[in-house]
PDB file of N, CA, C and O in Angstrom:
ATOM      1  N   UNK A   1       3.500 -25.541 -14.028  1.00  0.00           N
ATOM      2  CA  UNK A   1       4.350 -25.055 -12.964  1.00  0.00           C
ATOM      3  C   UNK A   1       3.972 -23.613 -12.641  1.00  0.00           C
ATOM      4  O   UNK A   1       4.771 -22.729 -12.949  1.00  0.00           O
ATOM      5  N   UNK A   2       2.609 -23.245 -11.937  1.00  0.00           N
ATOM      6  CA  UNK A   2       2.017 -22.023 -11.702  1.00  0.00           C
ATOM      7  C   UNK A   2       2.344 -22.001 -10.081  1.00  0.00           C
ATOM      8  O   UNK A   2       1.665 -22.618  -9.260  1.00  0.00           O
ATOM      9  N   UNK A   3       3.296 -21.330  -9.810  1.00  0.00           N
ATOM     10  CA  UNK A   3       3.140 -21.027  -8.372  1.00  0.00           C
ATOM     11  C   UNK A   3       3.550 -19.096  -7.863  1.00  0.00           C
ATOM     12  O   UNK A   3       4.097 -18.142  -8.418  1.00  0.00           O
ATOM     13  N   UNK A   4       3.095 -19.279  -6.939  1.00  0.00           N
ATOM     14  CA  UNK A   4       3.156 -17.686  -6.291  1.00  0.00           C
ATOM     15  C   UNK A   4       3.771 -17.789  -5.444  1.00  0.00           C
ATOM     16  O   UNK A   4       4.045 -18.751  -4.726  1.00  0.00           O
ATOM     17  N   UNK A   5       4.294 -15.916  -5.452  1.00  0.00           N
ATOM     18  CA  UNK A   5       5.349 -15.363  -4.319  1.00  0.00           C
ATOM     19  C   UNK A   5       5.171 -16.121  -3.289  1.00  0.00           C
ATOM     20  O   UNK A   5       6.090 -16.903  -3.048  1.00  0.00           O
ATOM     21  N   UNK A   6       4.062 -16.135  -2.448  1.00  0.00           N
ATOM     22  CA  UNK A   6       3.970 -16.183  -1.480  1.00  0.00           C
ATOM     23  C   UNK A   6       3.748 -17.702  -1.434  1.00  0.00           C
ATOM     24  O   UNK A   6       3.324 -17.872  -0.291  1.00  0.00           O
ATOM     25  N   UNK A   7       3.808 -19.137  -2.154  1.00  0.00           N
ATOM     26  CA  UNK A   7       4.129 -20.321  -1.899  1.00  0.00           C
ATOM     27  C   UNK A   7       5.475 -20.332  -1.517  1.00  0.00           C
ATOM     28  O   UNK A   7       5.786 -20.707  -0.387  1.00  0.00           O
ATOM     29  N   UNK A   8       6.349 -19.945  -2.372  1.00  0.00           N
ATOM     30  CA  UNK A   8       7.983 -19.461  -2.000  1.00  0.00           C
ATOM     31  C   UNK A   8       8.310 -19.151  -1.020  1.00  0.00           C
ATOM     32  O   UNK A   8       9.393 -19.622  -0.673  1.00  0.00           O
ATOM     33  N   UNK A   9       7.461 -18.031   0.160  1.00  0.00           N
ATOM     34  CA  UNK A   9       8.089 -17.659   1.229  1.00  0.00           C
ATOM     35  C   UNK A   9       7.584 -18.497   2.372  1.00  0.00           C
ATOM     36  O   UNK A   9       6.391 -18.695   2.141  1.00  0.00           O
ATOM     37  N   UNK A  10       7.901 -19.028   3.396  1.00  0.00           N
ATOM     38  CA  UNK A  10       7.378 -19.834   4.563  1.00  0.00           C
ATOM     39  C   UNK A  10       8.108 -18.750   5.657  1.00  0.00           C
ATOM     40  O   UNK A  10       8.694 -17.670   5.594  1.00  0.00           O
ATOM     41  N   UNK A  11       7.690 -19.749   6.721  1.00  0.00           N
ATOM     42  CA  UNK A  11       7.657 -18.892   8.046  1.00  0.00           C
ATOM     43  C   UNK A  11       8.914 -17.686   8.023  1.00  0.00           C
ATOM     44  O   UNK A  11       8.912 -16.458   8.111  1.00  0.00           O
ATOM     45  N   UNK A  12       9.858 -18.623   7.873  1.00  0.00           N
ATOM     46  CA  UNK A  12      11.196 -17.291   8.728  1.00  0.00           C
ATOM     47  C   UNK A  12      11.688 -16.612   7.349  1.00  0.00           C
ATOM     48  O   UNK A  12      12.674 -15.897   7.532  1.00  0.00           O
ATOM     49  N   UNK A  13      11.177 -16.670   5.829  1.00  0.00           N
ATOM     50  CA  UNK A  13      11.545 -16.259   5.126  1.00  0.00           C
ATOM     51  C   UNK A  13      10.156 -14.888   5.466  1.00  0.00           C
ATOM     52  O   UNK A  13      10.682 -13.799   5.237  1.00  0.00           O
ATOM     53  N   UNK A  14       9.137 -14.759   5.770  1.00  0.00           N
ATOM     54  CA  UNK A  14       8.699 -13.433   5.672  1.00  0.00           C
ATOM     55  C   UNK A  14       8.824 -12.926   7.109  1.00  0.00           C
ATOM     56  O   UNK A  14       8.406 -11.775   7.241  1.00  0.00           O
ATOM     57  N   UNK A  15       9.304 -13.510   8.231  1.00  0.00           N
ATOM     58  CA  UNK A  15      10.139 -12.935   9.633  1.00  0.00           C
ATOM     59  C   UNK A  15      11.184 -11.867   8.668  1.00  0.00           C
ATOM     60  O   UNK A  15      10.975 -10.678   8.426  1.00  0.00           O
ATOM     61  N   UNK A  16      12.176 -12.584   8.289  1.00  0.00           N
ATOM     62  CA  UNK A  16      12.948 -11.949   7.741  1.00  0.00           C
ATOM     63  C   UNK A  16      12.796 -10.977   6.270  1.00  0.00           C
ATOM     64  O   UNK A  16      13.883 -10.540   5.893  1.00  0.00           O
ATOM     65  N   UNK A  17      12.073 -10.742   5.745  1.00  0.00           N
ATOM     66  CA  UNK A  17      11.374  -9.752   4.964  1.00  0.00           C
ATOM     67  C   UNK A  17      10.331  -8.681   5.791  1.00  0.00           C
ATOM     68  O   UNK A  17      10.004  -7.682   5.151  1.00  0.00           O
ATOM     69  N   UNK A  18       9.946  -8.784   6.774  1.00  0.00           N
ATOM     70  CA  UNK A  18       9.773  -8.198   7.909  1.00  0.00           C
ATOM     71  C   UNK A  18      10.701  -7.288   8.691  1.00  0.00           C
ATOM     72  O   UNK A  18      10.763  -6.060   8.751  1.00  0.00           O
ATOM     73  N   UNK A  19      11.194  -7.963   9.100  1.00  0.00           N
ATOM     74  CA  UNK A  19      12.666  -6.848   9.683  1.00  0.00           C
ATOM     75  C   UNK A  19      13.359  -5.931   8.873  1.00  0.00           C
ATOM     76  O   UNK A  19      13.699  -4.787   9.174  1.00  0.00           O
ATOM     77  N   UNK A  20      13.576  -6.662   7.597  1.00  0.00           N
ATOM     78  CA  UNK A  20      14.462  -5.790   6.147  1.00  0.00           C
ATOM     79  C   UNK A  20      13.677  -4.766   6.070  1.00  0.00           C
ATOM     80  O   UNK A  20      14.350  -3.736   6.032  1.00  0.00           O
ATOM     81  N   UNK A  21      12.394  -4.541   6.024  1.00  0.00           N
ATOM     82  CA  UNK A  21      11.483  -3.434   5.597  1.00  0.00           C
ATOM     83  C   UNK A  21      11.117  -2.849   7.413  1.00  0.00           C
ATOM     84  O   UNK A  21      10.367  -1.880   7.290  1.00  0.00           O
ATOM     85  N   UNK A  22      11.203  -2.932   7.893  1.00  0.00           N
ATOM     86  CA  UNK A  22      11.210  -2.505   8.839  1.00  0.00           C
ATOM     87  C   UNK A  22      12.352  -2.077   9.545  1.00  0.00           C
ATOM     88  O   UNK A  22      12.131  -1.522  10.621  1.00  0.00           O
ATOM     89  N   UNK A  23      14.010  -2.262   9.038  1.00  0.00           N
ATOM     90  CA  UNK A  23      15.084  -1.333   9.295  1.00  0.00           C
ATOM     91  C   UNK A  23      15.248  -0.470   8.366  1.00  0.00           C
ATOM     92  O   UNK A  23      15.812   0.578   8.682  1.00  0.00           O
ATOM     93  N   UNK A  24      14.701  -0.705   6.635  1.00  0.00           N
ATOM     94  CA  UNK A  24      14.903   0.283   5.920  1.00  0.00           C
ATOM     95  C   UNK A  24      13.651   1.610   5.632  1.00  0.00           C
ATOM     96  O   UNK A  24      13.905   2.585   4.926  1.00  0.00           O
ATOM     97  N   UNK A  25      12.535   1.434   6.212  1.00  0.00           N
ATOM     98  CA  UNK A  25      11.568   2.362   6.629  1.00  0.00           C
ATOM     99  C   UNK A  25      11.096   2.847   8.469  1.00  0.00           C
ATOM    100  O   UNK A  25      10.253   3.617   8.930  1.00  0.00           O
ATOM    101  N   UNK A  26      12.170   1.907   9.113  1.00  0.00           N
ATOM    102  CA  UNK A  26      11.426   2.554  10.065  1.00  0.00           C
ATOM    103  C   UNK A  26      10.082   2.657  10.931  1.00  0.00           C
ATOM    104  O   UNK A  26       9.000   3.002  10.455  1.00  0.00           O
ATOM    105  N   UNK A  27      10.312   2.293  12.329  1.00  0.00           N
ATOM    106  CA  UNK A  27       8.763   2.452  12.664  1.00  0.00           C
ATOM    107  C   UNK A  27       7.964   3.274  12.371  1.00  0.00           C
ATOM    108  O   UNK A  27       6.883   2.904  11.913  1.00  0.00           O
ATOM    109  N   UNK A  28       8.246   4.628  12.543  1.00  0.00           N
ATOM    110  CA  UNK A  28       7.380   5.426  12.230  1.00  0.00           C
ATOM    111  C   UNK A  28       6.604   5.694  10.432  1.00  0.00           C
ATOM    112  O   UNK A  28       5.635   6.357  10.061  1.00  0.00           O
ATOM    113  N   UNK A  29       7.343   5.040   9.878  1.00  0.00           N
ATOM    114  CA  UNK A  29       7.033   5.645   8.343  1.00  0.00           C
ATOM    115  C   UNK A  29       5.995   4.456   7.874  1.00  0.00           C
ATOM    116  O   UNK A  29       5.142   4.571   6.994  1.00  0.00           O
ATOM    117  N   UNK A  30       6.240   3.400   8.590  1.00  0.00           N
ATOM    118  CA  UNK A  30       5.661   2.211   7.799  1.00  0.00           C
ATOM    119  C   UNK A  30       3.877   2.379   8.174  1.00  0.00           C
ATOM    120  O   UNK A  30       3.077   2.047   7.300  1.00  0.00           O
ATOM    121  N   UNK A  31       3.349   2.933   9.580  1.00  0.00           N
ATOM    122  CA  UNK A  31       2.163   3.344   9.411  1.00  0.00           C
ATOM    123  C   UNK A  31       1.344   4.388   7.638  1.00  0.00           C
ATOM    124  O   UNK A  31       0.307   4.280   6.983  1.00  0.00           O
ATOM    125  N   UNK A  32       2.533   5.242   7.578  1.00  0.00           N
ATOM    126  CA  UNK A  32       2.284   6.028   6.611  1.00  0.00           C
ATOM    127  C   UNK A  32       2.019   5.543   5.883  1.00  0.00           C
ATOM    128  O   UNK A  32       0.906   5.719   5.387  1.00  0.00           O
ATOM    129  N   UNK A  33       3.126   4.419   5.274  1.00  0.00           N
ATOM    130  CA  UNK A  33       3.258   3.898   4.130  1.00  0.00           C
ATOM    131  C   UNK A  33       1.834   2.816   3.659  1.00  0.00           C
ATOM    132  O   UNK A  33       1.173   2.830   2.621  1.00  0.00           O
ATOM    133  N   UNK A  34       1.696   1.799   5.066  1.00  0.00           N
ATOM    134  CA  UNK A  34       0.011   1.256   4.774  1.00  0.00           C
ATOM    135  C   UNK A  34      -1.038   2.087   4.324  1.00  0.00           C
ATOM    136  O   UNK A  34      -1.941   1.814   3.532  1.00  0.00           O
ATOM    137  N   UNK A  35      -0.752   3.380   5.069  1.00  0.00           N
ATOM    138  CA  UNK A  35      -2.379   3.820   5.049  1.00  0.00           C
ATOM    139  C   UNK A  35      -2.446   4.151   3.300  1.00  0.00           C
ATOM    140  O   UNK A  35      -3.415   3.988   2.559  1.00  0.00           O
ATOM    141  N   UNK A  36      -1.121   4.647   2.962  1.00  0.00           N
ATOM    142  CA  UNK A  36      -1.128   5.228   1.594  1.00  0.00           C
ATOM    143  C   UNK A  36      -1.616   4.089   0.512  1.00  0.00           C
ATOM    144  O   UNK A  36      -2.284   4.209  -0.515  1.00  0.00           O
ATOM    145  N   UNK A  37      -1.062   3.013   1.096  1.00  0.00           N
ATOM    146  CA  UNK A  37      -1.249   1.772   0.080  1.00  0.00           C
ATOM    147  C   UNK A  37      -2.744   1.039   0.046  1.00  0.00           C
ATOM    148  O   UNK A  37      -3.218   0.218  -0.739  1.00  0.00           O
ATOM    149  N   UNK A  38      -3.349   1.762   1.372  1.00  0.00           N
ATOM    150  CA  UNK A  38      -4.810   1.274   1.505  1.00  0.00           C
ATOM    151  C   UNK A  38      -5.728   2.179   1.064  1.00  0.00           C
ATOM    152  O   UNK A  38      -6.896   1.789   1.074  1.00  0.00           O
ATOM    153  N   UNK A  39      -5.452   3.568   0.581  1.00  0.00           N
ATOM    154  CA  UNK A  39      -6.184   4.553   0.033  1.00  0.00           C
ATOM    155  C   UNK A  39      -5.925   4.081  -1.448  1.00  0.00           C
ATOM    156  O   UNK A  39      -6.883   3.721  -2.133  1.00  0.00           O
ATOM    157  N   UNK A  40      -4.703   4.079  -1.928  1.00  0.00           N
ATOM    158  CA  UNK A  40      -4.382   3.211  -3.585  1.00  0.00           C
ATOM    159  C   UNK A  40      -5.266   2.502  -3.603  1.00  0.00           C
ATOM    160  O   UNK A  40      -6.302   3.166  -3.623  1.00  0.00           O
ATOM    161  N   UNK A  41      -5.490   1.254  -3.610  1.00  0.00           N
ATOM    162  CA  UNK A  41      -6.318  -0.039  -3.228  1.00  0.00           C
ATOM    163  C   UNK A  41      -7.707   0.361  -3.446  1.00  0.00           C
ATOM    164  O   UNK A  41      -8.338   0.233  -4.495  1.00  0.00           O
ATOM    165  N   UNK A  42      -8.171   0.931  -2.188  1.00  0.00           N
ATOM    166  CA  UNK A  42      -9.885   1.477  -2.218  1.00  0.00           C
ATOM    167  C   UNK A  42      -9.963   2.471  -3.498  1.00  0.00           C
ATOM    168  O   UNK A  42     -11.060   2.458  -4.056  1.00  0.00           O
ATOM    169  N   UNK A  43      -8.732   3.551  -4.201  1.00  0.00           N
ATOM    170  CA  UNK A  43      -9.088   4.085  -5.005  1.00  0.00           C
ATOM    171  C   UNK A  43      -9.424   3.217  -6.619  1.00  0.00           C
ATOM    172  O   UNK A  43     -10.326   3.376  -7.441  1.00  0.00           O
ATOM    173  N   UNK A  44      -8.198   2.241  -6.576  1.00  0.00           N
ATOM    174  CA  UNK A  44      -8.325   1.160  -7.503  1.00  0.00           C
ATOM    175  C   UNK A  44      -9.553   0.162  -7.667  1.00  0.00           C
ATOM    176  O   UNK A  44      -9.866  -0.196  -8.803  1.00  0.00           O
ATOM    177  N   UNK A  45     -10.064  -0.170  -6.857  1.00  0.00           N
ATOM    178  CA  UNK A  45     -11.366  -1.000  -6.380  1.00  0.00           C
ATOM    179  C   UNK A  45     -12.512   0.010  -7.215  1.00  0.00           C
ATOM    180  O   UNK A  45     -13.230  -0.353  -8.146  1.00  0.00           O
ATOM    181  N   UNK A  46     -12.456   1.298  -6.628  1.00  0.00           N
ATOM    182  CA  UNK A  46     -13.662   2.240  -7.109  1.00  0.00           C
ATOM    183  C   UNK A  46     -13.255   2.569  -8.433  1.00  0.00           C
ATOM    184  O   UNK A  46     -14.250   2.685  -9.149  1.00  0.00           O
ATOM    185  N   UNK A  47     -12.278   2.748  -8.990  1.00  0.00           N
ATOM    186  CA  UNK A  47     -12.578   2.857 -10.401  1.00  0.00           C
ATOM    187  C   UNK A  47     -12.989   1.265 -11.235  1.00  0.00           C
ATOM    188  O   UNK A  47     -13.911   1.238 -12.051  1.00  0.00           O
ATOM    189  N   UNK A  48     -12.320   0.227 -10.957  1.00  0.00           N
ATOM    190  CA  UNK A  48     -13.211  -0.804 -11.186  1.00  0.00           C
ATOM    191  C   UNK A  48     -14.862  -0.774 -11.168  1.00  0.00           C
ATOM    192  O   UNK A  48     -15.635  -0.500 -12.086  1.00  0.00           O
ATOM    193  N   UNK A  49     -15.074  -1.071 -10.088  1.00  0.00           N
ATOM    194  CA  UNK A  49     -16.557  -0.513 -10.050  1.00  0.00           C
ATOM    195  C   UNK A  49     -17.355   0.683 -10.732  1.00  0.00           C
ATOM    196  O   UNK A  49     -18.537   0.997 -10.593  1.00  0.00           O
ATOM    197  N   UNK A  50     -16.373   1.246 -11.498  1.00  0.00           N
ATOM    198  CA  UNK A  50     -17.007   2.259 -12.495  1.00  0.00           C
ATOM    199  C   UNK A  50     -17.877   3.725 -10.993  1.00  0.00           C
ATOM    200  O   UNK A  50     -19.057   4.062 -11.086  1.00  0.00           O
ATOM    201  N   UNK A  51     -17.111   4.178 -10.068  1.00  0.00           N
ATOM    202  CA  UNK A  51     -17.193   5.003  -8.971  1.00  0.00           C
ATOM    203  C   UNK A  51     -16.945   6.485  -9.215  1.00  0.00           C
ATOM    204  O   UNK A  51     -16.470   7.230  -8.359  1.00  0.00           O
ATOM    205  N   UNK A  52     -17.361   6.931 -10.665  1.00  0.00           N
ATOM    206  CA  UNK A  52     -16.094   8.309 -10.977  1.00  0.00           C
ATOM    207  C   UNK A  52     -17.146   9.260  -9.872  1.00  0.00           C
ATOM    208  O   UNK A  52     -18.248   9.651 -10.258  1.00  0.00           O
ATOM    209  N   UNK A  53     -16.668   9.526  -8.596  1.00  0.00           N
ATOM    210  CA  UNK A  53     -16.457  10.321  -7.967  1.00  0.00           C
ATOM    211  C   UNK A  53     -15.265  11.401  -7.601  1.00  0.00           C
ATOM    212  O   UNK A  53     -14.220  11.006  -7.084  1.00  0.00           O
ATOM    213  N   UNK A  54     -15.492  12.780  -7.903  1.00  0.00           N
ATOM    214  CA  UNK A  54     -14.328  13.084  -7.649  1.00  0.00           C
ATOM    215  C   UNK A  54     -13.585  13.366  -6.428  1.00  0.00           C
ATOM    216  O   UNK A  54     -14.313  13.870  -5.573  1.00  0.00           O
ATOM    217  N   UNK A  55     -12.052  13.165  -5.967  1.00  0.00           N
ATOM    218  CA  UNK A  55     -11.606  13.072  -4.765  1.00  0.00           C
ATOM    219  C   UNK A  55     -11.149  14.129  -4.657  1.00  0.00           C
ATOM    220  O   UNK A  55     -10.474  14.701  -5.512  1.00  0.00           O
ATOM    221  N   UNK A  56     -11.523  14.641  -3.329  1.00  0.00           N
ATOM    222  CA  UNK A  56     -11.359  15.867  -2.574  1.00  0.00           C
ATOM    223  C   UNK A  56     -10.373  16.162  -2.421  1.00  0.00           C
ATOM    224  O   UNK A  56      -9.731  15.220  -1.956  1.00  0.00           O
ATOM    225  N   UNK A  57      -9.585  17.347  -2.605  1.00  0.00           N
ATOM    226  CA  UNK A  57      -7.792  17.866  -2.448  1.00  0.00           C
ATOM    227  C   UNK A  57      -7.935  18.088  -1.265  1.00  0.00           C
ATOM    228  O   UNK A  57      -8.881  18.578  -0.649  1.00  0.00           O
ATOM    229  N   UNK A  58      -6.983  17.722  -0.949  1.00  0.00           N
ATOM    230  CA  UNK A  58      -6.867  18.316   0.671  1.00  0.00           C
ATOM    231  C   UNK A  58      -6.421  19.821   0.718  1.00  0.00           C
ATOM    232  O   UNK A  58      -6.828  20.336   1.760  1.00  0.00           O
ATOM    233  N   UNK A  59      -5.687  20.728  -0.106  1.00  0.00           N
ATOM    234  CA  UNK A  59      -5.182  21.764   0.108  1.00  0.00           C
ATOM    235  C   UNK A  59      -5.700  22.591  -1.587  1.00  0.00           C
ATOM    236  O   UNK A  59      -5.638  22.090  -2.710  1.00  0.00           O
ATOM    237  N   UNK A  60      -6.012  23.478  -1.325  1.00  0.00           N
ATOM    238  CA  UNK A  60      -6.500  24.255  -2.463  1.00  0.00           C
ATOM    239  C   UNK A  60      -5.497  24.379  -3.807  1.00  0.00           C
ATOM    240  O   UNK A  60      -4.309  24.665  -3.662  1.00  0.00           O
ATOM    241  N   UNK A  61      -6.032  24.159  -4.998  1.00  0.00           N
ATOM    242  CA  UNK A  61      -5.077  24.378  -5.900  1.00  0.00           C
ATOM    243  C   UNK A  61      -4.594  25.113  -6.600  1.00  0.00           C
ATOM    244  O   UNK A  61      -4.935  24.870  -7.757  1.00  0.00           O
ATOM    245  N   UNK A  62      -3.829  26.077  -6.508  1.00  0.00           N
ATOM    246  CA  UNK A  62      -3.163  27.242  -6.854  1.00  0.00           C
ATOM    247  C   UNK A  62      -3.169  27.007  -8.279  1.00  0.00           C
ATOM    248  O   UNK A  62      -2.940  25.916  -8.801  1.00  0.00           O
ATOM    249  N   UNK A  63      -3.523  28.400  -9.064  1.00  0.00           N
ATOM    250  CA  UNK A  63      -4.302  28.812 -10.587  1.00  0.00           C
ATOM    251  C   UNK A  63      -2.517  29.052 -10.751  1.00  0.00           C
ATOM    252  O   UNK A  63      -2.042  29.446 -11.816  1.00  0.00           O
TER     253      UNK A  63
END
């Protein structure tokens, strides 16, 4: 009995997980929120791949 989240949800169950996250973040935030989750992701991927590059600060780091 191996099944996943997403066998569980069908059509109007992720309509409606859709809207929920989208009245409790908001149009504007939820761009943010992908891009952040797609930089996680690519950062996770590259340390897999054994990638130790180091990532650039965006703002200088105070001593």
């Amino acid at each position: 009995m191996t099944t996943t989240i997403a066998a569980l949800l069908g059509g109007p169950e992720m309509i409606i997980l859709a809207l929920a996250i989208l009245l409790l973040f908001g149009g504007k935030k939820i761009p943010e929120l992908m891009k952040g989750l797609g930089k996680g992701i690519k950062e996770f991927k590259d340390g897999q791949d054994g990638h130790n590059e180091p990532i650039p600060a965006k703002e200088p780091v105070k001593p």
